[in-house]
Amino acid sequence: MGWTVGREGGTSPGLREWQAPSAVERGLYEARMRGDWPAYYDLVAQADLFMMQSKAAVDANRGTSRFHRYWNPQTGTYCLAVYTAGMLPPPAPDPVFNAYSLGWFAGVWEAGDPPYLVVNPGSPCEGVLPTGPEGRELWRRHYAKVERRGLARDAVHTLEIGGPRHGRVAFGLAVGAHISVRNGRFWNALAYHGSGYTAERETLEEWWGVTTREDWLETQEQLLGARLVSGLWQFVLRLRREMALDFAGPVDADHWRTAAAHVVRRRAEEAAEPELTPDGVDRGRVVTASEVESGVERVQRLIGRITRYEARFRADGLLPERGYVRTIEAWDHGRASGMARWGLAARLCSLQEAEAAVVRAGRLVHANYRSWEDFSAAYVLGRCLHFDEEQFGEWYETVLRVHRVLTTDPASPWRTLPWA
């Protein structure tokens, strides 16, 4: 590899040119080089520590399998290897990687387990941690200071090595940056492990009902086709967009409500008209007056919600003055970018399939929107209509915070990836 590492932290001259995959490994490397082991332990305690495991063993008990040991010539013993997120290989069908904490390892270690826990073995940021009683007590003390393990939420994290930063794959990954930034993940990690194999599978099942490859394929296609977005949302926004083109300007909310009511009533009348079919005359579906008026009320109530959200968006800088959301497919396409990576982490698709889905999501977003800000406003509206119920609470506050990070942080892909 062109570098060597000594047990005491010494390095060959060429090692000083080593580029860490991310800030996590860079911090470990710098702490090691200056011999600051308390800082090194703090960083290890803060990090997700991924352990390689047999997929069959993990699937069999939906929990942990025993440790995979490896022979370490430096220690002359068997050791347990763990890796920080930036050092993981691309997901393969087997083995899998699950994430644990330093505190967890301290609690489960048994007398017959290896005498050393090695962080990122064989790399310039390697750390060999003794596992005896004193060593594990040191782990506990450092882990006790950790408020939340892993990368910080609501911040941009970039893989400097191993993740695309330019081009169509990077653009597609940036489409999912709302999710990556909120959850404290590398925005450009296509070879994605997320929270680890087991956690990603559990999350997909809990939030999406996705447990099989077939489930993933169906859900991915629904998201890419914007078929999970409410048809009612799409109807009212499409109607306003058409009216704006007709009138060459913003559409008054009352005019929008009146036009929507007219369309709902007209469609009900058309549905009741007899239709000539190959088998004869189909009488059509008769819609009662109360059903029609209920539909009108539902549409007008939705228009009111969208109008109030957009007013708040303008006040908070999500939309420009007199700006509005033209189409809401962003909500599905942003999640489609995320679903591609979640499926890969859960071993429900291949790396090539995930890449293809990410690229498609990026292409669709680029075709539908004019800028990252335009896309983001539509995504935020979809999230709010789905979750927020006009509370302007956590669902809104968190997505607004992420929007501001993505549009202002110089490291954000929305600042480094051109739209054109």
Short mmCIF file of C-alpha atoms in Angstrom, two decimals:
data_model
loop_
_atom_site.label_atom_id
_atom_site.label_comp_id
_atom_site.label_asym_id
_atom_site.label_seq_id
_atom_site.Cartn_x
_atom_site.Cartn_y
_atom_site.Cartn_z
CA MET A 1 0.00 0.00 0.00
CA GLY A 2 2.99 2.30 0.13
CA TRP A 3 3.03 2.95 3.87
CA THR A 4 4.03 1.23 7.11
CA VAL A 5 2.84 1.69 10.64
CA GLY A 6 4.70 0.99 13.86
CA ARG A 7 3.08 -0.11 17.11
CA GLU A 8 4.05 3.18 18.78
CA GLY A 9 2.56 5.35 16.06
CA GLY A 10 5.71 5.86 14.00
CA THR A 11 5.30 6.09 10.25
CA SER A 12 7.36 6.07 7.13
CA PRO A 13 7.81 9.47 5.46
CA GLY A 14 5.37 8.57 2.66
CA LEU A 15 2.55 8.02 5.15
CA ARG A 16 2.23 11.72 5.78
CA GLU A 17 0.68 11.95 2.33
CA TRP A 18 -2.12 9.56 3.30
CA GLN A 19 -5.61 10.92 2.65
CA ALA A 20 -8.23 9.74 5.09
CA PRO A 21 -11.61 8.67 3.68
CA SER A 22 -13.46 11.07 5.98
CA ALA A 23 -13.09 13.40 8.92
CA VAL A 24 -13.55 10.44 11.29
CA GLU A 25 -10.46 8.60 10.09
CA ARG A 26 -8.52 11.83 9.75
CA GLY A 27 -9.20 12.60 13.41
CA LEU A 28 -8.06 9.12 14.46
CA TYR A 29 -4.94 9.43 12.34
CA GLU A 30 -3.98 12.84 13.71
CA ALA A 31 -4.57 11.75 17.31
CA ARG A 32 -2.40 8.71 16.75
CA MET A 33 0.40 10.68 15.08
CA ARG A 34 0.68 13.05 18.01
CA GLY A 35 0.37 10.22 20.53
CA ASP A 36 -2.83 11.63 22.02
CA TRP A 37 -4.48 8.38 23.04
CA PRO A 38 -7.18 9.97 25.24
CA ALA A 39 -8.34 11.88 22.15
CA TYR A 40 -8.10 8.69 20.09
CA TYR A 41 -10.29 6.83 22.58
CA ASP A 42 -12.79 9.70 22.60
CA LEU A 43 -13.09 9.48 18.82
CA VAL A 44 -13.49 5.70 18.89
CA ALA A 45 -16.17 6.04 21.57
CA GLN A 46 -18.02 8.57 19.41
CA ALA A 47 -17.88 6.46 16.26
CA ASP A 48 -20.02 3.66 14.92
CA LEU A 49 -17.82 0.57 15.04
CA PHE A 50 -18.73 -1.89 12.30
CA MET A 51 -18.03 -5.57 12.82
CA MET A 52 -17.94 -8.12 10.00
CA GLN A 53 -20.37 -11.00 10.48
CA SER A 54 -21.74 -13.96 8.59
CA LYS A 55 -25.05 -13.04 6.94
CA ALA A 56 -26.44 -16.51 7.60
CA ALA A 57 -25.58 -16.27 11.29
CA VAL A 58 -27.10 -12.81 11.63
CA ASP A 59 -30.25 -13.80 9.73
CA ALA A 60 -30.63 -16.90 11.90
CA ASN A 61 -30.91 -15.05 15.19
CA ARG A 62 -31.67 -11.44 14.06
CA GLY A 63 -29.04 -10.37 16.54
CA THR A 64 -25.31 -10.72 16.95
CA SER A 65 -23.12 -13.62 16.00
CA ARG A 66 -19.89 -14.26 17.84
CA PHE A 67 -16.78 -12.44 16.91
CA HIS A 68 -14.76 -13.17 13.76
CA ARG A 69 -11.15 -13.30 14.92
CA TYR A 70 -8.11 -12.67 12.81
CA TRP A 71 -4.42 -13.26 13.43
CA ASN A 72 -2.51 -10.05 14.05
CA PRO A 73 1.24 -10.43 13.47
CA GLN A 74 1.97 -7.21 15.39
CA THR A 75 0.40 -8.46 18.62
CA GLY A 76 1.16 -12.12 17.99
CA THR A 77 -2.42 -12.93 19.00
CA TYR A 78 -5.89 -13.29 17.59
CA CYS A 79 -7.77 -9.97 17.58
CA LEU A 80 -11.21 -8.63 16.78
CA ALA A 81 -11.34 -6.12 13.93
CA VAL A 82 -13.79 -3.22 13.81
CA TYR A 83 -14.05 -0.46 11.23
CA THR A 84 -15.25 3.10 11.14
CA ALA A 85 -17.73 4.00 8.41
CA GLY A 86 -15.22 5.45 5.96
CA MET A 87 -13.11 2.27 5.99
CA LEU A 88 -15.87 -0.17 5.01
CA PRO A 89 -15.71 -2.07 1.70
CA PRO A 90 -18.65 -1.91 -0.72
CA PRO A 91 -21.59 -4.03 0.46
CA ALA A 92 -21.37 -7.62 -0.77
CA PRO A 93 -23.94 -10.40 -0.42
CA ASP A 94 -21.84 -11.93 2.37
CA PRO A 95 -20.43 -11.01 4.85
CA VAL A 96 -22.43 -8.15 6.33
CA PHE A 97 -21.43 -5.38 8.72
CA ASN A 98 -23.35 -4.31 11.80
CA ALA A 99 -22.61 -1.21 13.87
CA TYR A 100 -21.90 -1.31 17.59
CA SER A 101 -20.53 1.06 20.20
CA LEU A 102 -17.39 0.90 22.27
CA GLY A 103 -19.67 0.74 25.31
CA TRP A 104 -21.45 -2.29 23.86
CA PHE A 105 -18.18 -4.13 23.34
CA ALA A 106 -17.17 -3.33 26.92
CA GLY A 107 -20.37 -4.91 28.18
CA VAL A 108 -20.36 -8.15 26.16
CA TRP A 109 -16.68 -9.07 26.25
CA GLU A 110 -16.02 -12.50 27.74
CA ALA A 111 -12.93 -14.09 29.21
CA GLY A 112 -12.26 -16.23 26.16
CA ASP A 113 -12.56 -13.35 23.67
CA PRO A 114 -9.50 -11.88 21.93
CA PRO A 115 -7.05 -9.82 24.00
CA TYR A 116 -7.21 -6.84 21.61
CA LEU A 117 -9.88 -4.85 19.78
CA VAL A 118 -8.26 -3.37 16.67
CA VAL A 119 -9.79 -0.32 15.04
CA ASN A 120 -9.25 -0.11 11.26
CA PRO A 121 -6.53 -2.77 11.19
CA GLY A 122 -3.66 -2.27 8.76
CA SER A 123 -4.46 1.37 8.10
CA PRO A 124 -2.58 4.53 9.12
CA CYS A 125 -5.33 5.27 11.66
CA GLU A 126 -5.18 1.83 13.25
CA GLY A 127 -5.58 1.57 17.00
CA VAL A 128 -4.90 -1.55 19.10
CA LEU A 129 -7.07 -1.45 22.22
CA PRO A 130 -6.39 -3.90 25.08
CA THR A 131 -9.51 -5.77 26.18
CA GLY A 132 -8.60 -6.72 29.74
CA PRO A 133 -10.61 -5.42 32.73
CA GLU A 134 -8.64 -2.16 32.90
CA GLY A 135 -8.92 -1.68 29.16
CA ARG A 136 -12.69 -2.19 29.16
CA GLU A 137 -13.10 0.17 32.08
CA LEU A 138 -11.25 2.78 30.03
CA TRP A 139 -13.69 2.13 27.16
CA ARG A 140 -16.62 2.70 29.51
CA ARG A 141 -15.24 5.98 30.83
CA HIS A 142 -14.76 7.38 27.34
CA TYR A 143 -18.12 6.11 26.11
CA ALA A 144 -19.91 7.66 29.12
CA LYS A 145 -19.09 11.10 27.68
CA VAL A 146 -20.88 10.38 24.39
CA GLU A 147 -24.31 11.98 24.00
CA ARG A 148 -25.12 10.49 20.59
CA ARG A 149 -22.97 7.97 18.77
CA GLY A 150 -22.06 8.48 15.14
CA LEU A 151 -21.77 11.49 12.88
CA ALA A 152 -23.56 14.67 13.91
CA ARG A 153 -27.08 15.10 12.62
CA ASP A 154 -28.10 18.12 10.54
CA ALA A 155 -24.61 18.51 9.15
CA VAL A 156 -22.97 17.79 5.79
CA HIS A 157 -20.62 14.79 5.88
CA THR A 158 -18.61 13.90 2.80
CA LEU A 159 -16.56 10.86 1.89
CA GLU A 160 -13.33 12.30 0.56
CA ILE A 161 -12.24 8.89 -0.73
CA GLY A 162 -14.65 6.23 -1.93
CA GLY A 163 -17.67 8.39 -2.78
CA PRO A 164 -18.51 10.33 -5.97
CA ARG A 165 -18.34 14.11 -5.64
CA HIS A 166 -19.03 15.06 -9.27
CA GLY A 167 -21.12 13.70 -12.11
CA ARG A 168 -24.53 12.11 -12.46
CA VAL A 169 -24.16 9.62 -9.59
CA ALA A 170 -23.18 12.40 -7.22
CA PHE A 171 -26.13 14.47 -8.45
CA GLY A 172 -28.52 11.60 -7.78
CA LEU A 173 -27.08 11.12 -4.30
CA ALA A 174 -27.47 14.86 -3.64
CA VAL A 175 -31.19 14.42 -4.41
CA GLY A 176 -31.31 12.34 -1.21
CA ALA A 177 -29.23 14.81 0.81
CA HIS A 178 -32.20 15.95 2.89
CA ILE A 179 -32.25 12.46 4.38
CA SER A 180 -28.47 12.01 4.61
CA VAL A 181 -27.89 15.32 6.38
CA ARG A 182 -30.78 14.84 8.78
CA ASN A 183 -29.63 11.35 9.76
CA GLY A 184 -25.92 12.12 10.01
CA ARG A 185 -24.74 10.05 7.01
CA PHE A 186 -22.21 10.63 4.26
CA TRP A 187 -24.24 12.24 1.49
CA ASN A 188 -22.08 10.72 -1.26
CA ALA A 189 -21.75 7.14 0.03
CA LEU A 190 -23.18 5.04 -2.78
CA ALA A 191 -21.60 1.87 -1.34
CA TYR A 192 -23.84 2.39 1.67
CA HIS A 193 -23.94 0.52 4.98
CA GLY A 194 -25.96 3.10 6.92
CA SER A 195 -26.62 1.96 10.49
CA GLY A 196 -25.53 -1.57 9.61
CA TYR A 197 -27.23 -4.52 7.96
CA THR A 198 -29.62 -5.49 10.76
CA ALA A 199 -30.67 -1.93 11.62
CA GLU A 200 -31.29 -1.04 7.98
CA ARG A 201 -33.46 -4.13 7.47
CA GLU A 202 -35.47 -3.33 10.59
CA THR A 203 -35.97 0.27 9.53
CA LEU A 204 -37.15 -0.73 6.06
CA GLU A 205 -39.65 -3.12 7.58
CA GLU A 206 -40.93 -0.66 10.19
CA TRP A 207 -41.30 2.41 7.96
CA TRP A 208 -41.93 0.89 4.55
CA GLY A 209 -43.10 -2.69 5.05
CA VAL A 210 -40.18 -3.78 2.87
CA THR A 211 -38.77 -7.17 3.84
CA THR A 212 -37.90 -8.86 0.54
CA ARG A 213 -36.15 -8.02 -2.69
CA GLU A 214 -39.54 -8.02 -4.44
CA ASP A 215 -40.85 -5.48 -1.92
CA TRP A 216 -37.83 -3.28 -2.54
CA LEU A 217 -38.15 -3.45 -6.33
CA GLU A 218 -41.83 -2.51 -6.17
CA THR A 219 -41.30 0.34 -3.72
CA GLN A 220 -38.32 1.69 -5.63
CA GLU A 221 -40.32 1.79 -8.87
CA GLN A 222 -43.28 3.43 -7.14
CA LEU A 223 -41.02 6.17 -5.79
CA LEU A 224 -39.25 6.73 -9.09
CA GLY A 225 -42.64 6.91 -10.79
CA ALA A 226 -43.92 9.35 -8.14
CA ARG A 227 -46.78 6.95 -7.46
CA LEU A 228 -46.64 7.22 -3.67
CA VAL A 229 -47.32 10.96 -3.73
CA SER A 230 -51.00 11.68 -3.06
CA GLY A 231 -53.02 12.03 -6.25
CA LEU A 232 -54.98 14.78 -4.56
CA TRP A 233 -51.82 16.81 -3.96
CA GLN A 234 -50.81 16.37 -7.57
CA PHE A 235 -54.26 17.37 -8.82
CA VAL A 236 -54.44 20.69 -7.00
CA LEU A 237 -50.86 21.68 -7.81
CA ARG A 238 -51.24 20.73 -11.46
CA LEU A 239 -54.45 22.76 -11.65
CA ARG A 240 -52.71 25.84 -10.22
CA ARG A 241 -49.76 25.38 -12.56
CA GLU A 242 -52.09 25.27 -15.56
CA MET A 243 -53.94 28.34 -14.31
CA ALA A 244 -50.66 30.20 -13.81
CA LEU A 245 -49.74 29.47 -17.42
CA ASP A 246 -53.16 30.62 -18.62
CA PHE A 247 -53.03 33.85 -16.64
CA ALA A 248 -49.27 34.39 -16.96
CA GLY A 249 -48.81 35.05 -13.27
CA PRO A 250 -49.55 34.02 -9.68
CA VAL A 251 -52.96 32.52 -8.96
CA ASP A 252 -55.12 33.96 -6.21
CA ALA A 253 -56.06 31.36 -3.57
CA ASP A 254 -59.80 32.09 -3.85
CA HIS A 255 -59.64 31.74 -7.62
CA TRP A 256 -57.76 28.46 -7.15
CA ARG A 257 -60.43 27.13 -4.78
CA THR A 258 -63.25 28.13 -7.11
CA ALA A 259 -61.59 26.50 -10.12
CA ALA A 260 -60.89 23.31 -8.16
CA ALA A 261 -64.52 23.07 -7.04
CA HIS A 262 -65.67 23.50 -10.64
CA VAL A 263 -63.37 20.70 -11.84
CA VAL A 264 -64.49 18.31 -9.10
CA ARG A 265 -68.17 18.89 -9.91
CA ARG A 266 -67.59 18.59 -13.64
CA ARG A 267 -65.75 15.31 -13.25
CA ALA A 268 -68.60 13.93 -11.15
CA GLU A 269 -71.05 14.82 -13.90
CA GLU A 270 -68.85 13.22 -16.55
CA ALA A 271 -68.49 10.05 -14.48
CA ALA A 272 -72.29 9.67 -14.36
CA GLU A 273 -72.79 10.00 -18.12
CA PRO A 274 -73.59 6.75 -20.02
CA GLU A 275 -70.67 5.34 -21.97
CA LEU A 276 -70.89 3.15 -25.04
CA THR A 277 -68.85 -0.03 -24.53
CA PRO A 278 -68.28 -3.10 -26.75
CA ASP A 279 -70.86 -4.95 -24.65
CA GLY A 280 -73.46 -2.21 -24.78
CA VAL A 281 -74.10 0.94 -22.80
CA ASP A 282 -72.42 1.39 -19.44
CA ARG A 283 -74.61 3.57 -17.25
CA GLY A 284 -71.59 5.13 -15.51
CA ARG A 285 -71.17 5.75 -11.82
CA VAL A 286 -73.67 8.08 -10.20
CA VAL A 287 -72.07 10.23 -7.52
CA THR A 288 -74.40 11.65 -4.91
CA ALA A 289 -74.55 15.37 -4.24
CA SER A 290 -73.17 14.86 -0.73
CA GLU A 291 -70.20 12.90 -2.12
CA VAL A 292 -69.47 15.64 -4.62
CA GLU A 293 -69.58 18.37 -1.99
CA SER A 294 -67.44 16.28 0.33
CA GLY A 295 -64.87 16.05 -2.46
CA VAL A 296 -65.05 19.80 -3.02
CA GLU A 297 -64.53 20.45 0.68
CA ARG A 298 -61.54 18.10 0.82
CA VAL A 299 -59.87 19.77 -2.16
CA GLN A 300 -60.47 23.27 -0.87
CA ARG A 301 -59.17 22.33 2.57
CA LEU A 302 -55.97 21.01 0.96
CA ILE A 303 -55.57 24.23 -1.01
CA GLY A 304 -55.82 26.15 2.24
CA ARG A 305 -53.11 23.99 3.83
CA ILE A 306 -50.77 24.42 0.86
CA THR A 307 -51.36 28.17 0.79
CA ARG A 308 -50.52 28.51 4.48
CA TYR A 309 -47.42 26.33 4.18
CA GLU A 310 -46.16 28.36 1.24
CA ALA A 311 -46.70 31.60 3.16
CA ARG A 312 -44.56 30.18 5.96
CA PHE A 313 -41.98 28.98 3.43
CA ARG A 314 -41.64 32.51 2.07
CA ALA A 315 -41.25 33.95 5.56
CA ASP A 316 -38.53 31.39 6.36
CA GLY A 317 -36.67 31.73 3.06
CA LEU A 318 -37.67 28.37 1.59
CA LEU A 319 -39.46 30.15 -1.25
CA PRO A 320 -38.77 33.53 -2.83
CA GLU A 321 -41.31 36.31 -2.56
CA ARG A 322 -44.40 35.32 -4.59
CA GLY A 323 -42.84 31.90 -5.20
CA TYR A 324 -44.87 28.70 -5.06
CA VAL A 325 -44.43 24.95 -5.44
CA ARG A 326 -45.22 23.80 -8.97
CA THR A 327 -45.04 20.03 -8.56
CA ILE A 328 -44.55 17.71 -5.62
CA GLU A 329 -42.84 14.69 -7.19
CA ALA A 330 -39.70 15.81 -5.30
CA TRP A 331 -41.07 14.10 -2.19
CA ASP A 332 -40.97 10.70 -3.89
CA HIS A 333 -37.81 11.26 -5.90
CA GLY A 334 -35.82 12.41 -2.88
CA ARG A 335 -36.92 9.27 -1.03
CA ALA A 336 -36.14 7.16 -4.11
CA SER A 337 -32.50 8.20 -3.83
CA GLY A 338 -32.57 7.12 -0.20
CA MET A 339 -34.39 3.86 -0.95
CA ALA A 340 -31.65 2.85 -3.38
CA ARG A 341 -29.03 3.05 -0.63
CA TRP A 342 -31.26 1.47 2.03
CA GLY A 343 -31.92 -1.49 -0.24
CA LEU A 344 -28.20 -1.96 -0.79
CA ALA A 345 -27.41 -1.79 2.93
CA ALA A 346 -30.14 -4.38 3.58
CA ARG A 347 -28.75 -6.62 0.78
CA LEU A 348 -31.98 -6.40 -1.21
CA CYS A 349 -30.26 -5.12 -4.35
CA SER A 350 -26.85 -4.92 -5.96
CA LEU A 351 -24.52 -1.94 -6.08
CA GLN A 352 -25.23 -1.62 -9.81
CA GLU A 353 -29.00 -1.56 -9.21
CA ALA A 354 -28.63 1.05 -6.48
CA GLU A 355 -26.50 3.22 -8.76
CA ALA A 356 -29.03 2.97 -11.59
CA ALA A 357 -31.87 4.02 -9.28
CA VAL A 358 -29.87 6.95 -7.90
CA VAL A 359 -29.05 8.17 -11.42
CA ARG A 360 -32.72 7.89 -12.45
CA ALA A 361 -33.80 9.89 -9.40
CA GLY A 362 -31.32 12.62 -10.29
CA ARG A 363 -32.43 12.73 -13.91
CA LEU A 364 -36.11 13.06 -12.92
CA VAL A 365 -35.41 15.83 -10.43
CA HIS A 366 -33.32 17.74 -12.93
CA ALA A 367 -36.15 17.54 -15.47
CA ASN A 368 -38.86 18.68 -13.05
CA TYR A 369 -37.15 21.50 -11.16
CA ARG A 370 -35.10 24.59 -11.89
CA SER A 371 -32.65 24.60 -9.00
CA TRP A 372 -31.77 22.86 -5.74
CA GLU A 373 -33.85 25.45 -3.92
CA ASP A 374 -36.84 24.78 -6.18
CA PHE A 375 -36.48 21.03 -5.60
CA SER A 376 -36.06 21.48 -1.86
CA ALA A 377 -39.21 23.57 -1.41
CA ALA A 378 -41.24 20.87 -3.16
CA TYR A 379 -39.65 18.13 -1.06
CA VAL A 380 -40.36 20.06 2.15
CA LEU A 381 -43.98 20.60 1.18
CA GLY A 382 -44.40 16.88 0.56
CA ARG A 383 -42.86 16.04 3.92
CA CYS A 384 -45.06 18.55 5.71
CA LEU A 385 -48.27 17.39 4.02
CA HIS A 386 -47.34 13.81 4.85
CA PHE A 387 -46.31 14.27 8.49
CA ASP A 388 -46.73 17.74 9.94
CA GLU A 389 -50.52 18.35 10.03
CA GLU A 390 -49.88 22.12 10.06
CA GLN A 391 -48.26 21.98 13.47
CA PHE A 392 -45.06 23.61 12.19
CA GLY A 393 -43.38 21.47 14.81
CA GLU A 394 -40.46 19.04 14.66
CA TRP A 395 -41.30 17.67 11.22
CA TYR A 396 -41.11 21.18 9.80
CA GLU A 397 -38.35 22.60 11.99
CA THR A 398 -35.93 19.77 11.25
CA VAL A 399 -36.44 19.85 7.48
CA LEU A 400 -36.10 23.65 7.46
CA ARG A 401 -32.83 23.36 9.37
CA VAL A 402 -31.52 20.80 6.86
CA HIS A 403 -32.59 23.01 3.94
CA ARG A 404 -30.60 25.89 5.37
CA VAL A 405 -27.53 23.72 5.91
CA LEU A 406 -27.67 22.37 2.37
CA THR A 407 -28.11 25.78 0.79
CA THR A 408 -25.43 27.59 2.84
CA ASP A 409 -22.66 25.15 3.82
CA PRO A 410 -19.77 25.52 1.34
CA ALA A 411 -19.22 21.75 1.57
CA SER A 412 -22.81 20.99 0.61
CA PRO A 413 -23.33 19.22 -2.72
CA TRP A 414 -26.00 21.81 -3.44
CA ARG A 415 -23.20 24.38 -3.46
CA THR A 416 -20.61 22.29 -5.30
CA LEU A 417 -22.72 20.47 -7.91
CA PRO A 418 -23.97 22.70 -10.72
CA TRP A 419 -27.63 22.41 -11.70
CA ALA A 420 -27.16 23.05 -15.41
#
